[in-house]
Coordinates of C-alpha atoms in Angstrom, one line a residue:
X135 CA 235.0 137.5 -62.0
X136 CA 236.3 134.9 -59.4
X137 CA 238.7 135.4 -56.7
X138 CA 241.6 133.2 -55.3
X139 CA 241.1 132.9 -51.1
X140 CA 244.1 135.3 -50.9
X141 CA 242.4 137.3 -53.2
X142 CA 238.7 137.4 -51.2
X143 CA 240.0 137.6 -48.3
X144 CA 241.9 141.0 -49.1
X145 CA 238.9 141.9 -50.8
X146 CA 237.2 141.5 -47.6
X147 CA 239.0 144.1 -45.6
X148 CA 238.2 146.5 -48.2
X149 CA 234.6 145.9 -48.6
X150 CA 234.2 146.0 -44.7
X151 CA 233.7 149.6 -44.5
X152 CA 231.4 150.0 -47.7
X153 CA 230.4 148.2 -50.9
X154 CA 230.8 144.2 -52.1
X155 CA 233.5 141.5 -52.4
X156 CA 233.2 140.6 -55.9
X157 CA 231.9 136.6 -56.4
X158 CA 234.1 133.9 -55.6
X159 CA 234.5 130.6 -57.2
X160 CA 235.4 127.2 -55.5
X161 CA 234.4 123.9 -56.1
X162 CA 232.4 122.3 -53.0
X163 CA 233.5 119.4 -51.1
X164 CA 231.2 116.7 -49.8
X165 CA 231.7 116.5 -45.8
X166 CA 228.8 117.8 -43.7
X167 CA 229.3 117.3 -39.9
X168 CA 226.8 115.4 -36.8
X169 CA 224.9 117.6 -34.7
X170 CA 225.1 115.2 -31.5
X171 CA 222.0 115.8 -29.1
X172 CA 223.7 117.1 -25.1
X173 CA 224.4 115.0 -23.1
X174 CA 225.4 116.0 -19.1
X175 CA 226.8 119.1 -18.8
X176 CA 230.6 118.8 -17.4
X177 CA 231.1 121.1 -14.6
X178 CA 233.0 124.3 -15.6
X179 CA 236.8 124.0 -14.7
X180 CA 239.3 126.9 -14.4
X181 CA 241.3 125.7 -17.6
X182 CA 244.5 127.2 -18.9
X183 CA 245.2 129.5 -21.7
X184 CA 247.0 127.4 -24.5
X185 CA 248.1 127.4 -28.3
X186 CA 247.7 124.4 -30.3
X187 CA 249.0 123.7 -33.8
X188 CA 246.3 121.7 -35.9
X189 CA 246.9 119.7 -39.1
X190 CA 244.4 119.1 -42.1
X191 CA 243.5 121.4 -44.7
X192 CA 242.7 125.1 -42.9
X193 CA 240.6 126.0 -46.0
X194 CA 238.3 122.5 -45.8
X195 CA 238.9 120.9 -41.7
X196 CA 240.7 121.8 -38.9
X197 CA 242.3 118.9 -36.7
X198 CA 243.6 118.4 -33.5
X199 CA 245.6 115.9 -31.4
X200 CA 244.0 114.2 -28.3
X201 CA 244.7 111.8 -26.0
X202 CA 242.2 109.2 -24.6
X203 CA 242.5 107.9 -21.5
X204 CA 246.7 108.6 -21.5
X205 CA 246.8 107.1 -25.0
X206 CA 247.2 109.2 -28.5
X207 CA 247.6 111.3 -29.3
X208 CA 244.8 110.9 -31.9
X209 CA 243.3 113.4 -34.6
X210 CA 239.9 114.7 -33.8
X211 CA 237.9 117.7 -35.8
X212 CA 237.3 120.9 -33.9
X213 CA 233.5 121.1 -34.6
X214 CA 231.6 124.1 -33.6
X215 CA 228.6 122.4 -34.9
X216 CA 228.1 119.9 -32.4
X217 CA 227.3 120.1 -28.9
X218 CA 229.1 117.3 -27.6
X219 CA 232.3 115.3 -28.5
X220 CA 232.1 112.2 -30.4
X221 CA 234.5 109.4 -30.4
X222 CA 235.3 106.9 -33.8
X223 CA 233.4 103.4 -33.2
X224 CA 237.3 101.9 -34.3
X225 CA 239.0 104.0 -32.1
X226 CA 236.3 103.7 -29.5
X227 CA 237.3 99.4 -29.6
X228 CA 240.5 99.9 -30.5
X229 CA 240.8 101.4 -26.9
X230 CA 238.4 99.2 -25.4
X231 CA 236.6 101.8 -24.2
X232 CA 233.8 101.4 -22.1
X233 CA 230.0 101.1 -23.1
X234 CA 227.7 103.3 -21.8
X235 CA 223.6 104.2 -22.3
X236 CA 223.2 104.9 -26.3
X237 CA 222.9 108.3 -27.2
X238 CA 220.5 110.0 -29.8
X239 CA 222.7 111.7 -32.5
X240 CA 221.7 114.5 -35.3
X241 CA 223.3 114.5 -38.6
X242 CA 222.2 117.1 -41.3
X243 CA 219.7 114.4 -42.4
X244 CA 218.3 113.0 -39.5
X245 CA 218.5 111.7 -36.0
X246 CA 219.5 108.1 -34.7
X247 CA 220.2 106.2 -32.1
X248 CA 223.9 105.3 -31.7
X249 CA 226.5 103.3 -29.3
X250 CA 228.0 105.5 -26.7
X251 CA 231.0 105.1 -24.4
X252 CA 232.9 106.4 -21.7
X253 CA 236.0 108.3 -21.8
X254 CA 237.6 108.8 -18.8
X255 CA 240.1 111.5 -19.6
X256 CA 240.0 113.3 -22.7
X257 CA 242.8 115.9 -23.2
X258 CA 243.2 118.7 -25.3
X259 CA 246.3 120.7 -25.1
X260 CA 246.6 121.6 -21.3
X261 CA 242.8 121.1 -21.0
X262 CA 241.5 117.6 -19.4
X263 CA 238.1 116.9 -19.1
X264 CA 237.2 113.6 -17.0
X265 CA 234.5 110.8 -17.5
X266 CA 233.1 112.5 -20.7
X267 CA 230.0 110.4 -22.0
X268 CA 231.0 110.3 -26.0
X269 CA 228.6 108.7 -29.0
X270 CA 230.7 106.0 -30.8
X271 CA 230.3 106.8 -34.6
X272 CA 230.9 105.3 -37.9
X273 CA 233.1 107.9 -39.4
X274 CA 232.9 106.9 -42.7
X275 CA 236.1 107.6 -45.5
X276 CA 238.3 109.3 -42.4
X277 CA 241.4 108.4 -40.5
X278 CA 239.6 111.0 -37.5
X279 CA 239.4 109.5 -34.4
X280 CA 236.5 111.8 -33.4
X281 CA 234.9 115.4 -33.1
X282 CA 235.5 118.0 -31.0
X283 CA 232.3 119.6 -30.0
X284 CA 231.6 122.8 -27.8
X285 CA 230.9 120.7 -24.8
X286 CA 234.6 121.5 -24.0
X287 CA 234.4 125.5 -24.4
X288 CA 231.5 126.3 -22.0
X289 CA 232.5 130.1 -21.2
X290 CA 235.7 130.1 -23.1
X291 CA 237.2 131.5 -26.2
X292 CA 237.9 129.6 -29.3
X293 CA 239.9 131.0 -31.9
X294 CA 240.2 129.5 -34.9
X295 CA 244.3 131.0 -36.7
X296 CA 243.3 129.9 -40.4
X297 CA 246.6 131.1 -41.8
X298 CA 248.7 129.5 -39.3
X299 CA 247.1 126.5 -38.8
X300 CA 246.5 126.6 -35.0
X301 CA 243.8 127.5 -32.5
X302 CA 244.0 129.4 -29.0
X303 CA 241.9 128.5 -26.4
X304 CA 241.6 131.3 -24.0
X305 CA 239.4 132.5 -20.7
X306 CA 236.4 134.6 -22.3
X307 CA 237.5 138.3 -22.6
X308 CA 236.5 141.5 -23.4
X309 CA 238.3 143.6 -26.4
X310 CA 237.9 146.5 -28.5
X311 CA 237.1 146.6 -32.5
X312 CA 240.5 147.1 -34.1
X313 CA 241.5 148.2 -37.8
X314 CA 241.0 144.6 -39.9
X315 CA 238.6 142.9 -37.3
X316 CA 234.6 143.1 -37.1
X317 CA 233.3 141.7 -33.5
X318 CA 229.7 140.7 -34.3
X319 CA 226.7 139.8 -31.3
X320 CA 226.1 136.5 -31.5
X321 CA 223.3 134.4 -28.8
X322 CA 223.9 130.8 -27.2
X323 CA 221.4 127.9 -28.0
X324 CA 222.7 124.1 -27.3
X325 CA 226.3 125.6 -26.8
X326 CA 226.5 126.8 -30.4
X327 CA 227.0 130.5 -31.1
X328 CA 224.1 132.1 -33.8
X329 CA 225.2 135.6 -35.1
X330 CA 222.4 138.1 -34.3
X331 CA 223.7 141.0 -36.3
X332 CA 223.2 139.3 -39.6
X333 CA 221.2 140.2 -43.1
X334 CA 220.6 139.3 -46.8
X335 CA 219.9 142.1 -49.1
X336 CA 218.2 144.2 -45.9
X337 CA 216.4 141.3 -44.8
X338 CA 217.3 139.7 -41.6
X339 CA 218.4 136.0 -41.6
X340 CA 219.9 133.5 -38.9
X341 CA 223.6 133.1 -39.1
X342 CA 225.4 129.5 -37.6
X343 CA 228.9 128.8 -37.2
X344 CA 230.2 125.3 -38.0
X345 CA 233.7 124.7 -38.7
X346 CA 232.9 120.8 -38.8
X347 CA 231.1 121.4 -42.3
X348 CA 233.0 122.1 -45.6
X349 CA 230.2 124.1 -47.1
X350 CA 227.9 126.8 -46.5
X351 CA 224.1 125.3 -46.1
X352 CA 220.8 127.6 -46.4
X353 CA 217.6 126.5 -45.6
X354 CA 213.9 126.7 -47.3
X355 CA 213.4 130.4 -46.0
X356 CA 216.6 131.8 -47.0
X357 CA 216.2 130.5 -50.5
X358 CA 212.8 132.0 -50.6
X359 CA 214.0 135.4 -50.2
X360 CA 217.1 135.0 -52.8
X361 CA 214.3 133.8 -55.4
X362 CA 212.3 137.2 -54.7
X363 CA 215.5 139.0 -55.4
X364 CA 216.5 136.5 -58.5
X365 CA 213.7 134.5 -60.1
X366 CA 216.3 132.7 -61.9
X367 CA 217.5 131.4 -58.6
X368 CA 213.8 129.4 -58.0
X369 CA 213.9 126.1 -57.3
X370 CA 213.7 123.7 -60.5
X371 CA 215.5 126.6 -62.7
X372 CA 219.3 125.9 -60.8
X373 CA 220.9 122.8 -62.6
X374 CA 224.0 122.8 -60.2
X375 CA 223.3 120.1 -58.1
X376 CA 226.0 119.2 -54.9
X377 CA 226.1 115.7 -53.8
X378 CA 226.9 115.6 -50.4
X379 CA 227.7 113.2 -47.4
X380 CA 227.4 113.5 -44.1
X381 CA 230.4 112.3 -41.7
X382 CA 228.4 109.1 -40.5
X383 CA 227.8 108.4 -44.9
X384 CA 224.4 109.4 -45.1
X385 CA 224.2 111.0 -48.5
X386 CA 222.1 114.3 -49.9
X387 CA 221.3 116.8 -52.2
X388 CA 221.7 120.2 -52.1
X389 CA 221.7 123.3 -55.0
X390 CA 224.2 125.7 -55.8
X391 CA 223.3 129.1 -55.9
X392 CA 224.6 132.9 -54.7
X393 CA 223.3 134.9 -52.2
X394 CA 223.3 138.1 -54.0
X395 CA 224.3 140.0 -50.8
X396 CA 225.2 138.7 -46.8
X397 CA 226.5 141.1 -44.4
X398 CA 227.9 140.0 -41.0
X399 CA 227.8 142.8 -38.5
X400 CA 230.5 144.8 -40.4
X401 CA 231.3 142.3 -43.0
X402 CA 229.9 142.6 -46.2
X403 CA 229.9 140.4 -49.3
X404 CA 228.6 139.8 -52.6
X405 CA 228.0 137.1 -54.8
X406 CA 228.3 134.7 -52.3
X407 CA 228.2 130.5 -53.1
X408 CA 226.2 128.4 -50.6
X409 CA 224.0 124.9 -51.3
X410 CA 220.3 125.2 -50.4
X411 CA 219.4 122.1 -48.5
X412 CA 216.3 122.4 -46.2
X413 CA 218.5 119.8 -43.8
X414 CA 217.5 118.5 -40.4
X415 CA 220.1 120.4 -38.6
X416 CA 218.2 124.0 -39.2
X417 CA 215.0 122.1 -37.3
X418 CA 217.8 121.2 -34.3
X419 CA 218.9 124.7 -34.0
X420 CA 215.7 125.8 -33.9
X421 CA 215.6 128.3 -37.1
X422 CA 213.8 126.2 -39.9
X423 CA 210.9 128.7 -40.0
X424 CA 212.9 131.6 -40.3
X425 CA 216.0 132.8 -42.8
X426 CA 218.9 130.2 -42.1
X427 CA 222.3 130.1 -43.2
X428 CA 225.4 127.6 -41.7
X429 CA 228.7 129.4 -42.1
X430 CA 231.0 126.4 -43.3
X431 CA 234.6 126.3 -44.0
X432 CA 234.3 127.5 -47.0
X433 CA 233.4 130.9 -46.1
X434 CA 235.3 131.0 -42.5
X435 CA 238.7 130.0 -44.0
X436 CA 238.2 133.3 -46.3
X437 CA 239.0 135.2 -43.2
X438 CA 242.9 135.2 -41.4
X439 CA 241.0 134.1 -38.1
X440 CA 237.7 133.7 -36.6
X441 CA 237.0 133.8 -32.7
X442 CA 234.2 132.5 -31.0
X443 CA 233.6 133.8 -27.2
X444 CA 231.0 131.4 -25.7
X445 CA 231.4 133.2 -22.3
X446 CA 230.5 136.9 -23.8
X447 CA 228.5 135.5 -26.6
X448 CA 230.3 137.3 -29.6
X449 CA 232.6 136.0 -33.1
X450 CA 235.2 138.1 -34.1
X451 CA 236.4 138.4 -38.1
X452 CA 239.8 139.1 -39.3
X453 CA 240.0 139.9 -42.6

């Protein structure tokens, strides 16, 4: 039986106390986001509380507007995946923007050696952050001019409003569980957030947050265990194959299959699509030798919002 989003994500609620969502059924897209290597940390700023309204689709990308050096504004992906903002190589000399040492940059695929420049103001809403050292990128088949990485949350609160298309951008904060909402532990490695509290079928697995992808990625090591669970699931036997692309064109491979059960803290769900791809990225997060899985747009936009506190290290579901 497949569900509409509307449909999951009510479903959701419900199964949150006990039991499954049942599957869900949605065609994949092909966008996988860069995993830039840090550069400098910028020093921490007392920023502002704001609410920003984003375009795009809230169900594949979430975008933003930001200036450049006074000029914009311009559309940039928020992108939890990556550890550092990125700038568009046309934007980057359409702006004349200064060059600076290269910078090594991880897609899903690999790493390379690209252009970098310097930004000397780059402003977000009421945030500012000055001389921000950016790798220029070839973002191939997009009118973005850039990615937003977690470089500019260090010890605040994202919160991504996926039914109203906007994020808040607050001071990190303690809060209470309340009815609809699961508040999960989550630990801080390169500035992205990995949920702690996470398991597949009583087995526990590795859970990443990466709104810069479209689609929900497991490694070698999760696939493993869905094969003990489902032989049919082994690798050779699945004849859904996803062609994918990263957003600097590299292409790749990946299989569809289900997870036959994930649970997020107090989430549960069944049935659930991802594409096994033993990608680079699980190696730069540091979790390719243990149960993986990237949470992608796909399964984030199932939820009314999702908040990410990098300054108390927890992610918050509503349902």
């Amino acid at each position: 039986m497949s569900f509409s989003r509307r449909e999951a994500a009510a479903a959701l609620l419900a199964a949150s106390a006990a039991g499954l969502t049942p599957g869900w059924a949605r065609g994949q897209d092909l966008t996988q986001t860069a995993i830039p290597e840090p550069a400098t940390p910028l020093d921490p700023t007392e920023d502002p509380d704001f609410t920003l309204a984003t375009t795009g689709d809230p169900f594949a990308n979430m975008v933003a507007p930001v200036t450049i050096n006074g000029q914009g504004p311009y559309d940039f992906l928020i992108d939890t995946g990556a550890n550092v903002s990125c700038v568009s190589r046309k934007l980057a000399q359409q702006l004349g923007l200064e060059p600076t040492a290269p910078a090594k940059v991880h897609s899903v695929v690999g790493v390379q050696t690209r252009p970098a420049v310097l930004i000397h103001q780059l402003r977000v809403g009421e945030r500012d952050r000055r001389r921000v050292r950016a790798p220029s990128l070839p973002l191939q088949g997009t009118d973005l001019g850039g990615l937003l990485g977690v470089d500019w949350l260090k010890g605040q609160r994202l919160t991504l409003n996926l039914r109203e298309n906007k994020i808040d951008i607050t001071r990190s904060r303690a809060e209470t569980p309340k009815v609809g909402s699961v508040i999960v532990p989550a630990k801080l490695r390169w500035g992205q957030l990995t949920i702690v509290d996470a398991d597949m079928n009583g087995r526990d697995i590795q859970a990443l947050i990466d709104s810069g992808s479209e689609v929900a990625l497991c490694n070698d090591k999760l696939r493993e265990l869905v094969t003990r669970i489902d032989p049919s699931q082994a690798p050779g036997k699945v004849k859904t194959l996803v062609h994918l692309q990263t957003i600097m064109g590299e292409p790749f491979v990946g299989e569809q299959i289900y997870l036959p059960f994930l649970r997020l803290g107090g989430v549960r769900m069944g049935n659930v699509p991802v594409v096994h791809a033993d990608a680079h990225v699980f190696k730069v997060w540091g979790v390719d030798d243990r149960p993986a899985l990237v949470l992608g747009m796909d399964l984030l936009s199932e939820f009314r919002s999702v908040s990410m506190d990098f300054g108390r290290r927890t992610v918050r579901f509503d349902v």
